[in-house]
Amino acid sequence: MKANYLREGLLIVVSGPSGVGKGTVCSALRKKMPELTYSISATTRPPRESEVDGVNYFFKTVPEFKKMIQNDELIEWAQYVGNYYGTPRRFVEETLASGQDILLEIEVQGAMQVREKFPQGIFIFLVPPSFEDLKRRILNRGTETETSLAHRLDAATDELKQIERYDYVVINDEVEQACERIRAIITAEHCRKDRLILSE
Amino acid sequence: MKANYLREGLLIVVSGPSGVGKGTVCSALRKKMPELTYSISATTRPPRESEVDGVNYFFKTVPEFKKMIQNDELIEWAQYVGNYYGTPRRFVEETLASGQDILLEIEVQGAMQVREKFPQGIFIFLVPPSFEDLKRRILNRGTETETSLAHRLDAATDELKQIERYDYVVINDEVEQACERIRAIITAEHCRKDRLILSE
């Protein structure tokens, strides 16, 4: 008899309300867990100063993005505060098939589309320690007009209600601690009984 | 709104076949996770050289142990290769009520009695990387007569079949790695959505 864990990749979705710090947490996680593959989203939102095409996002024009939708090249997409965001399908499927874990950092609307297509995925919801904290983070980002700030706060309130549809909740009190929790969730999921193979 | 995790202790059961190294793994874990409370079993088995009464076990005579059973002072007990083993109830219940996690290192027979009484517990099954490895460990322990070795190997074969009734499986390939897996499982379980409280 030999005991081994299944060599099948996990699909891990990290989502949460606008401004909770998904990007910051996932960047830190990328340094801590280089063995994880990170899905790269496509978006029509203009790049922020530090963002690089093909690294942080695939930046697309609206017509390009609409063509991807038509060709069924996205496993989820959403329009969010006037911009499109989506996850290219092929890279996710190829990564999982090769036995690698893949992490998707996506908005709440999109995450639930992924849940329908990949019910075996691990769905992690990042929350702020408090709503005041969330508001402060969005303000500090300093990239929002007054209208888009109001939109984002409204959206965040709605998004927080989606917590019920997730498997795990990670409080983003400190980036380091949030990363450690996500790492622990991934390790634990690999230890689930269903993932063990006993062979002769 | 404020987000916090439930302050309710987890009952964590680490079990597995005879000789898999439950004791070694749990000793190492005790150094890594001093914040965990460790349940101390009662047993009628004679102490091994390094074992201390009230630290590794409460060593009892057979009449003392039977009295504990009669008084319903044990949440589980089993007779195993001629000796009794059991978990004193009061300490477990008091620890959980105080909001502390408690870890029980117990034999397979006993673990399933605990599952009936504490269905919300986290049940972790420790397995050897291979059956050959298990046999070698039991032999190396050097405390077994030939008859008790044969008994232990038979028992271990039966016990391995109980794997289906556990939540998680941890392969004990290396003690350090097994400890890290158990620690990750505990962290992840604290992050389950049901354990989050959103308050005003």
GROMACS .gro file of C-alpha atoms in nm:
model
  400
    1MET     CA    1   0.000   0.000   0.000
    2LYS     CA    2   0.117   0.353  -0.082
    3ALA     CA    3  -0.050   0.680   0.020
    4ASN     CA    4  -0.036   0.984  -0.205
    5TYR     CA    5  -0.235   1.302  -0.255
    6LEU     CA    6  -0.420   1.348  -0.583
    7ARG     CA    7  -0.216   1.541  -0.835
    8GLU     CA    8  -0.507   1.749  -0.954
    9GLY     CA    9  -0.496   2.126  -0.947
   10LEU     CA   10  -0.723   2.325  -0.718
   11LEU     CA   11  -0.913   2.624  -0.851
   12ILE     CA   12  -0.892   2.888  -0.580
   13VAL     CA   13  -1.104   3.202  -0.605
   14VAL     CA   14  -1.017   3.505  -0.392
   15SER     CA   15  -1.289   3.767  -0.403
   16GLY     CA   16  -1.440   4.033  -0.179
   17PRO     CA   17  -1.589   4.380  -0.187
   18SER     CA   18  -1.439   4.665  -0.384
   19GLY     CA   19  -1.147   4.821  -0.197
   20VAL     CA   20  -1.090   4.535   0.050
   21GLY     CA   21  -0.735   4.488  -0.077
   22LYS     CA   22  -0.762   4.181  -0.298
   23GLY     CA   23  -0.481   4.309  -0.522
   24THR     CA   24  -0.245   4.385  -0.232
   25VAL     CA   25  -0.308   4.049  -0.064
   26CYS     CA   26  -0.266   3.855  -0.389
   27SER     CA   27   0.057   4.039  -0.476
   28ALA     CA   28   0.199   3.947  -0.135
   29LEU     CA   29   0.077   3.590  -0.178
   30ARG     CA   30   0.252   3.569  -0.513
   31LYS     CA   31   0.585   3.632  -0.338
   32LYS     CA   32   0.509   3.380  -0.063
   33MET     CA   33   0.367   3.112  -0.291
   34PRO     CA   34   0.553   3.124  -0.623
   35GLU     CA   35   0.443   2.762  -0.678
   36LEU     CA   36   0.085   2.883  -0.729
   37THR     CA   37  -0.022   2.985  -1.079
   38TYR     CA   38  -0.206   3.318  -1.090
   39SER     CA   39  -0.478   3.373  -1.345
   40ILE     CA   40  -0.450   3.705  -1.531
   41SER     CA   41  -0.779   3.886  -1.590
   42ALA     CA   42  -0.874   4.080  -1.897
   43THR     CA   43  -1.017   4.429  -1.838
   44THR     CA   44  -1.120   4.745  -2.020
   45ARG     CA   45  -1.030   4.959  -1.717
   46PRO     CA   46  -0.734   5.192  -1.785
   47PRO     CA   47  -0.409   5.074  -1.622
   48ARG     CA   48  -0.304   5.239  -1.293
   49GLU     CA   49   0.047   5.376  -1.285
   50SER     CA   50   0.222   5.063  -1.156
   51GLU     CA   51   0.025   4.814  -1.363
   52VAL     CA   52   0.176   4.623  -1.653
   53ASP     CA   53  -0.017   4.467  -1.944
   54GLY     CA   54   0.007   4.088  -1.940
   55VAL     CA   55   0.125   4.087  -1.577
   56ASN     CA   56  -0.147   4.257  -1.371
   57TYR     CA   57  -0.417   4.243  -1.639
   58PHE     CA   58  -0.462   4.202  -2.009
   59PHE     CA   59  -0.578   4.553  -2.094
   60LYS     CA   60  -0.835   4.542  -2.373
   61THR     CA   61  -1.046   4.790  -2.567
   62VAL     CA   62  -1.423   4.753  -2.534
   63PRO     CA   63  -1.459   4.603  -2.885
   64GLU     CA   64  -1.179   4.352  -2.813
   65PHE     CA   65  -1.343   4.249  -2.487
   66LYS     CA   66  -1.685   4.206  -2.649
   67LYS     CA   67  -1.529   3.980  -2.910
   68MET     CA   68  -1.385   3.758  -2.632
   69ILE     CA   69  -1.735   3.729  -2.482
   70GLN     CA   70  -1.883   3.635  -2.820
   71ASN     CA   71  -1.615   3.371  -2.879
   72ASP     CA   72  -1.681   3.218  -2.531
   73GLU     CA   73  -1.320   3.283  -2.435
   74LEU     CA   74  -1.406   3.397  -2.078
   75ILE     CA   75  -1.520   3.174  -1.789
   76GLU     CA   76  -1.670   3.479  -1.621
   77TRP     CA   77  -1.706   3.844  -1.699
   78ALA     CA   78  -1.876   4.143  -1.543
   79GLN     CA   79  -1.930   4.509  -1.605
   80TYR     CA   80  -1.826   4.698  -1.297
   81VAL     CA   81  -1.829   5.074  -1.240
   82GLY     CA   82  -1.835   5.122  -1.616
   83ASN     CA   83  -1.554   4.877  -1.703
   84TYR     CA   84  -1.545   4.514  -1.813
   85TYR     CA   85  -1.349   4.248  -1.626
   86GLY     CA   86  -1.317   3.881  -1.723
   87THR     CA   87  -1.114   3.561  -1.685
   88PRO     CA   88  -0.969   3.400  -2.000
   89ARG     CA   89  -1.079   3.036  -2.008
   90ARG     CA   90  -0.796   2.856  -2.178
   91PHE     CA   91  -0.520   2.939  -1.928
   92VAL     CA   92  -0.734   2.824  -1.631
   93GLU     CA   93  -0.826   2.495  -1.792
   94GLU     CA   94  -0.473   2.418  -1.907
   95THR     CA   95  -0.328   2.492  -1.564
   96LEU     CA   96  -0.575   2.265  -1.383
   97ALA     CA   97  -0.524   1.986  -1.637
   98SER     CA   98  -0.148   2.001  -1.578
   99GLY     CA   99  -0.199   1.938  -1.204
  100GLN     CA  100  -0.116   2.292  -1.092
  101ASP     CA  101  -0.325   2.500  -0.854
  102ILE     CA  102  -0.453   2.825  -1.001
  103LEU     CA  103  -0.565   3.133  -0.811
  104LEU     CA  104  -0.824   3.373  -0.950
  105GLU     CA  105  -0.851   3.718  -0.796
  106ILE     CA  106  -1.189   3.841  -0.916
  107GLU     CA  107  -1.484   4.065  -0.838
  108VAL     CA  108  -1.787   3.929  -0.653
  109GLN     CA  109  -2.016   3.921  -0.958
  110GLY     CA  110  -1.770   3.712  -1.155
  111ALA     CA  111  -1.689   3.474  -0.870
  112MET     CA  112  -2.043   3.339  -0.865
  113GLN     CA  113  -2.029   3.263  -1.239
  114VAL     CA  114  -1.713   3.061  -1.173
  115ARG     CA  115  -1.890   2.875  -0.890
  116GLU     CA  116  -2.152   2.755  -1.138
  117LYS     CA  117  -1.889   2.626  -1.381
  118PHE     CA  118  -1.640   2.495  -1.121
  119PRO     CA  119  -1.844   2.384  -0.817
  120GLN     CA  120  -1.536   2.196  -0.692
  121GLY     CA  121  -1.346   2.527  -0.657
  122ILE     CA  122  -1.244   2.680  -0.324
  123PHE     CA  123  -1.416   3.016  -0.273
  124ILE     CA  124  -1.249   3.260  -0.035
  125PHE     CA  125  -1.410   3.592   0.058
  126LEU     CA  126  -1.181   3.867   0.180
  127VAL     CA  127  -1.345   4.109   0.426
  128PRO     CA  128  -1.222   4.429   0.590
  129PRO     CA  129  -1.199   4.428   0.973
  130SER     CA  130  -1.473   4.697   0.962
  131PHE     CA  131  -1.674   4.899   0.712
  132GLU     CA  132  -1.498   5.218   0.826
  133ASP     CA  133  -1.171   5.055   0.734
  134LEU     CA  134  -1.303   4.973   0.386
  135LYS     CA  135  -1.410   5.333   0.329
  136ARG     CA  136  -1.069   5.458   0.438
  137ARG     CA  137  -0.892   5.221   0.200
  138ILE     CA  138  -1.100   5.331  -0.097
  139LEU     CA  139  -1.037   5.699  -0.009
  140ASN     CA  140  -0.663   5.645   0.036
  141ARG     CA  141  -0.634   5.484  -0.302
  142GLY     CA  142  -0.696   5.837  -0.434
  143THR     CA  143  -0.787   5.720  -0.782
  144GLU     CA  144  -1.161   5.773  -0.745
  145THR     CA  145  -1.376   6.069  -0.844
  146GLU     CA  146  -1.648   6.157  -0.592
  147THR     CA  147  -1.913   5.980  -0.801
  148SER     CA  148  -1.711   5.664  -0.849
  149LEU     CA  149  -1.633   5.662  -0.473
  150ALA     CA  150  -2.006   5.670  -0.394
  151HIS     CA  151  -2.062   5.394  -0.650
  152ARG     CA  152  -1.787   5.181  -0.502
  153LEU     CA  153  -1.920   5.217  -0.147
  154ASP     CA  154  -2.271   5.123  -0.258
  155ALA     CA  155  -2.135   4.829  -0.453
  156ALA     CA  156  -1.922   4.718  -0.156
  157THR     CA  157  -2.227   4.715   0.073
  158ASP     CA  158  -2.413   4.491  -0.172
  159GLU     CA  159  -2.110   4.273  -0.225
  160LEU     CA  160  -2.063   4.208   0.148
  161LYS     CA  161  -2.403   4.035   0.145
  162GLN     CA  162  -2.261   3.770  -0.089
  163ILE     CA  163  -2.050   3.630   0.195
  164GLU     CA  164  -2.300   3.348   0.246
  165ARG     CA  165  -2.208   3.194  -0.088
  166TYR     CA  166  -1.840   3.140  -0.002
  167ASP     CA  167  -1.657   2.852   0.168
  168TYR     CA  168  -1.405   3.056   0.366
  169VAL     CA  169  -1.380   3.411   0.495
  170VAL     CA  170  -1.042   3.576   0.545
  171ILE     CA  171  -1.032   3.898   0.747
  172ASN     CA  172  -0.780   4.135   0.589
  173ASP     CA  173  -0.661   4.292   0.914
  174GLU     CA  174  -0.296   4.255   0.815
  175VAL     CA  175  -0.169   4.152   0.472
  176GLU     CA  176   0.080   3.901   0.616
  177GLN     CA  177  -0.184   3.733   0.827
  178ALA     CA  178  -0.436   3.727   0.542
  179CYS     CA  179  -0.174   3.557   0.322
  180GLU     CA  180  -0.100   3.298   0.589
  181ARG     CA  181  -0.470   3.218   0.618
  182ILE     CA  182  -0.506   3.173   0.242
  183ARG     CA  183  -0.197   2.955   0.233
  184ALA     CA  184  -0.336   2.742   0.519
  185ILE     CA  185  -0.669   2.702   0.339
  186ILE     CA  186  -0.492   2.576   0.025
  187THR     CA  187  -0.276   2.330   0.225
  188ALA     CA  188  -0.579   2.205   0.420
  189GLU     CA  189  -0.787   2.156   0.106
  190HIS     CA  190  -0.511   1.936  -0.038
  191CYS     CA  191  -0.540   1.720   0.278
  192ARG     CA  192  -0.914   1.654   0.238
  193LYS     CA  193  -0.984   1.283   0.255
  194ASP     CA  194  -1.127   1.279  -0.097
  195ARG     CA  195  -0.791   1.386  -0.236
  196LEU     CA  196  -0.599   1.087  -0.099
  197ILE     CA  197  -0.520   0.790  -0.318
  198LEU     CA  198  -0.430   0.457  -0.159
  199SER     CA  199  -0.269   0.233  -0.418
  200GLU     CA  200  -0.124  -0.118  -0.400
  201MET     CA  201  -1.998   4.675   1.073
  202LYS     CA  202  -1.718   4.474   1.233
  203ALA     CA  203  -1.588   4.133   1.124
  204ASN     CA  204  -1.458   3.882   1.378
  205TYR     CA  205  -1.406   3.510   1.399
  206LEU     CA  206  -1.615   3.312   1.647
  207ARG     CA  207  -1.437   3.266   1.978
  208GLU     CA  208  -1.539   2.903   2.016
  209GLY     CA  209  -1.288   2.627   2.062
  210LEU     CA  210  -1.238   2.360   1.797
  211LEU     CA  211  -1.222   1.996   1.895
  212ILE     CA  212  -0.945   1.844   1.683
  213VAL     CA  213  -0.898   1.468   1.675
  214VAL     CA  214  -0.572   1.323   1.544
  215SER     CA  215  -0.594   0.949   1.496
  216GLY     CA  216  -0.452   0.680   1.270
  217PRO     CA  217  -0.331   0.322   1.273
  218SER     CA  218  -0.110   0.180   1.544
  219GLY     CA  219   0.254   0.272   1.486
  220VAL     CA  220   0.192   0.555   1.239
  221GLY     CA  221   0.363   0.802   1.471
  222LYS     CA  222   0.071   0.988   1.630
  223GLY     CA  223   0.270   1.045   1.948
  224THR     CA  224   0.579   1.177   1.768
  225VAL     CA  225   0.377   1.411   1.548
  226CYS     CA  226   0.171   1.541   1.840
  227SER     CA  227   0.483   1.600   2.053
  228ALA     CA  228   0.636   1.805   1.772
  229LEU     CA  229   0.308   1.991   1.724
  230ARG     CA  230   0.302   2.075   2.095
  231LYS     CA  231   0.630   2.264   2.051
  232LYS     CA  232   0.509   2.443   1.737
  233MET     CA  233   0.162   2.525   1.868
  234PRO     CA  234   0.183   2.590   2.242
  235GLU     CA  235  -0.144   2.786   2.210
  236LEU     CA  236  -0.329   2.458   2.153
  237THR     CA  237  -0.454   2.266   2.455
  238TYR     CA  238  -0.370   1.895   2.447
  239SER     CA  239  -0.606   1.645   2.600
  240ILE     CA  240  -0.438   1.390   2.824
  241SER     CA  241  -0.564   1.033   2.791
  242ALA     CA  242  -0.609   0.785   3.069
  243THR     CA  243  -0.462   0.438   3.010
  244THR     CA  244  -0.392   0.110   3.185
  245ARG     CA  245  -0.089   0.046   2.958
  246PRO     CA  246   0.241   0.051   3.152
  247PRO     CA  247   0.443   0.370   3.095
  248ARG     CA  248   0.731   0.357   2.846
  249GLU     CA  249   1.065   0.480   2.973
  250SER     CA  250   1.027   0.846   2.875
  251GLU     CA  251   0.661   0.881   2.970
  252VAL     CA  252   0.545   1.084   3.266
  253ASP     CA  253   0.214   1.040   3.452
  254GLY     CA  254  -0.013   1.341   3.408
  255VAL     CA  255   0.192   1.465   3.111
  256ASN     CA  256   0.183   1.190   2.848
  257TYR     CA  257  -0.100   0.993   3.005
  258PHE     CA  258  -0.284   0.946   3.329
  259PHE     CA  259  -0.166   0.595   3.412
  260LYS     CA  260  -0.445   0.399   3.583
  261THR     CA  261  -0.495   0.052   3.723
  262VAL     CA  262  -0.767  -0.157   3.561
  263PRO     CA  263  -1.006  -0.114   3.858
  264GLU     CA  264  -0.950   0.265   3.855
  265PHE     CA  265  -1.021   0.279   3.482
  266LYS     CA  266  -1.338   0.072   3.514
  267LYS     CA  267  -1.463   0.307   3.781
  268MET     CA  268  -1.413   0.603   3.541
  269ILE     CA  269  -1.621   0.420   3.279
  270GLN     CA  270  -1.898   0.353   3.533
  271ASN     CA  271  -1.904   0.717   3.644
  272ASP     CA  272  -1.931   0.835   3.279
  273GLU     CA  273  -1.609   1.030   3.320
  274LEU     CA  274  -1.477   0.935   2.973
  275ILE     CA  275  -1.599   1.068   2.635
  276GLU     CA  276  -1.449   0.764   2.466
  277TRP     CA  277  -1.267   0.454   2.572
  278ALA     CA  278  -1.138   0.140   2.408
  279GLN     CA  279  -0.960  -0.180   2.494
  280TYR     CA  280  -0.663  -0.215   2.266
  281VAL     CA  281  -0.405  -0.496   2.260
  282GLY     CA  282  -0.505  -0.582   2.614
  283ASN     CA  283  -0.499  -0.228   2.759
  284TYR     CA  284  -0.763   0.037   2.819
  285TYR     CA  285  -0.737   0.389   2.678
  286GLY     CA  286  -0.982   0.674   2.732
  287THR     CA  287  -1.037   1.051   2.726
  288PRO     CA  288  -1.146   1.224   3.047
  289ARG     CA  289  -1.459   1.427   2.971
  290ARG     CA  290  -1.437   1.724   3.203
  291PHE     CA  291  -1.112   1.871   3.074
  292VAL     CA  292  -1.232   1.859   2.709
  293GLU     CA  293  -1.562   2.027   2.787
  294GLU     CA  294  -1.408   2.297   3.004
  295THR     CA  295  -1.144   2.380   2.741
  296LEU     CA  296  -1.399   2.414   2.460
  297ALA     CA  297  -1.629   2.625   2.679
  298SER     CA  298  -1.341   2.863   2.753
  299GLY     CA  299  -1.293   2.926   2.379
  300GLN     CA  300  -0.969   2.727   2.346
  301ASP     CA  301  -0.899   2.467   2.080
  302ILE     CA  302  -0.827   2.120   2.214
  303LEU     CA  303  -0.642   1.840   2.039
  304LEU     CA  304  -0.711   1.475   2.113
  305GLU     CA  305  -0.455   1.217   2.004
  306ILE     CA  306  -0.649   0.891   2.017
  307GLU     CA  307  -0.682   0.544   1.874
  308VAL     CA  308  -0.915   0.474   1.582
  309GLN     CA  309  -1.179   0.292   1.789
  310GLY     CA  310  -1.212   0.584   2.028
  311ALA     CA  311  -1.214   0.852   1.758
  312MET     CA  312  -1.543   0.726   1.618
  313GLN     CA  313  -1.707   0.745   1.962
  314VAL     CA  314  -1.597   1.109   1.981
  315ARG     CA  315  -1.743   1.172   1.634
  316GLU     CA  316  -2.086   1.062   1.762
  317LYS     CA  317  -2.069   1.298   2.060
  318PHE     CA  318  -1.895   1.591   1.886
  319PRO     CA  319  -2.004   1.583   1.520
  320GLN     CA  320  -1.870   1.939   1.482
  321GLY     CA  321  -1.515   1.814   1.557
  322ILE     CA  322  -1.235   1.808   1.300
  323PHE     CA  323  -1.122   1.451   1.237
  324ILE     CA  324  -0.769   1.404   1.102
  325PHE     CA  325  -0.635   1.063   1.002
  326LEU     CA  326  -0.259   1.018   1.001
  327VAL     CA  327  -0.132   0.762   0.746
  328PRO     CA  328   0.214   0.622   0.676
  329PRO     CA  329   0.357   0.686   0.327
  330SER     CA  330   0.339   0.307   0.281
  331PHE     CA  331   0.248  -0.007   0.473
  332GLU     CA  332   0.613  -0.119   0.465
  333ASP     CA  333   0.701   0.203   0.641
  334LEU     CA  334   0.441   0.134   0.910
  335LYS     CA  335   0.580  -0.214   0.972
  336ARG     CA  336   0.933  -0.074   1.003
  337ARG     CA  337   0.820   0.188   1.255
  338ILE     CA  338   0.649  -0.068   1.475
  339LEU     CA  339   0.958  -0.293   1.461
  340ASN     CA  340   1.195  -0.004   1.538
  341ARG     CA  341   0.999   0.092   1.842
  342GLY     CA  342   1.139  -0.232   1.988
  343THR     CA  343   0.887  -0.249   2.268
  344GLU     CA  344   0.674  -0.521   2.114
  345THR     CA  345   0.686  -0.896   2.168
  346GLU     CA  346   0.639  -1.105   1.853
  347THR     CA  347   0.275  -1.171   1.937
  348SER     CA  348   0.190  -0.810   2.009
  349LEU     CA  349   0.369  -0.707   1.686
  350ALA     CA  350   0.148  -0.944   1.485
  351HIS     CA  351  -0.158  -0.808   1.671
  352ARG     CA  352  -0.057  -0.450   1.598
  353LEU     CA  353  -0.004  -0.516   1.227
  354ASP     CA  354  -0.343  -0.687   1.200
  355ALA     CA  355  -0.506  -0.404   1.391
  356ALA     CA  356  -0.332  -0.143   1.172
  357THR     CA  357  -0.466  -0.308   0.856
  358ASP     CA  358  -0.819  -0.293   0.993
  359GLU     CA  359  -0.772   0.062   1.117
  360LEU     CA  360  -0.655   0.189   0.778
  361LYS     CA  361  -1.000   0.100   0.644
  362GLN     CA  362  -1.154   0.361   0.875
  363ILE     CA  363  -1.002   0.639   0.664
  364GLU     CA  364  -1.340   0.699   0.496
  365ARG     CA  365  -1.487   0.831   0.820
  366TYR     CA  366  -1.241   1.119   0.857
  367ASP     CA  367  -1.242   1.476   0.723
  368TYR     CA  368  -0.872   1.509   0.650
  369VAL     CA  369  -0.582   1.275   0.584
  370VAL     CA  370  -0.228   1.374   0.672
  371ILE     CA  371   0.055   1.165   0.527
  372ASN     CA  372   0.328   1.128   0.789
  373ASP     CA  373   0.619   1.129   0.547
  374GLU     CA  374   0.813   1.379   0.758
  375VAL     CA  375   0.719   1.492   1.107
  376GLU     CA  376   0.776   1.861   1.026
  377GLN     CA  377   0.558   1.847   0.720
  378ALA     CA  378   0.285   1.651   0.897
  379CYS     CA  379   0.282   1.919   1.170
  380GLU     CA  380   0.255   2.197   0.913
  381ARG     CA  381  -0.039   2.022   0.751
  382ILE     CA  382  -0.220   1.984   1.083
  383ARG     CA  383  -0.152   2.348   1.169
  384ALA     CA  384  -0.288   2.455   0.828
  385ILE     CA  385  -0.603   2.246   0.878
  386ILE     CA  386  -0.668   2.416   1.214
  387THR     CA  387  -0.611   2.766   1.069
  388ALA     CA  388  -0.834   2.691   0.769
  389GLU     CA  389  -1.114   2.554   0.987
  390HIS     CA  390  -1.115   2.879   1.186
  391CYS     CA  391  -1.167   3.063   0.853
  392ARG     CA  392  -1.480   2.869   0.755
  393LYS     CA  393  -1.762   3.104   0.667
  394ASP     CA  394  -1.981   2.971   0.949
  395ARG     CA  395  -1.727   3.089   1.205
  396LEU     CA  396  -1.742   3.456   1.101
  397ILE     CA  397  -1.952   3.703   1.294
  398LEU     CA  398  -2.052   4.033   1.133
  399SER     CA  399  -2.175   4.273   1.399
  400GLU     CA  400  -2.292   4.634   1.386
   0.00000   0.00000   0.00000
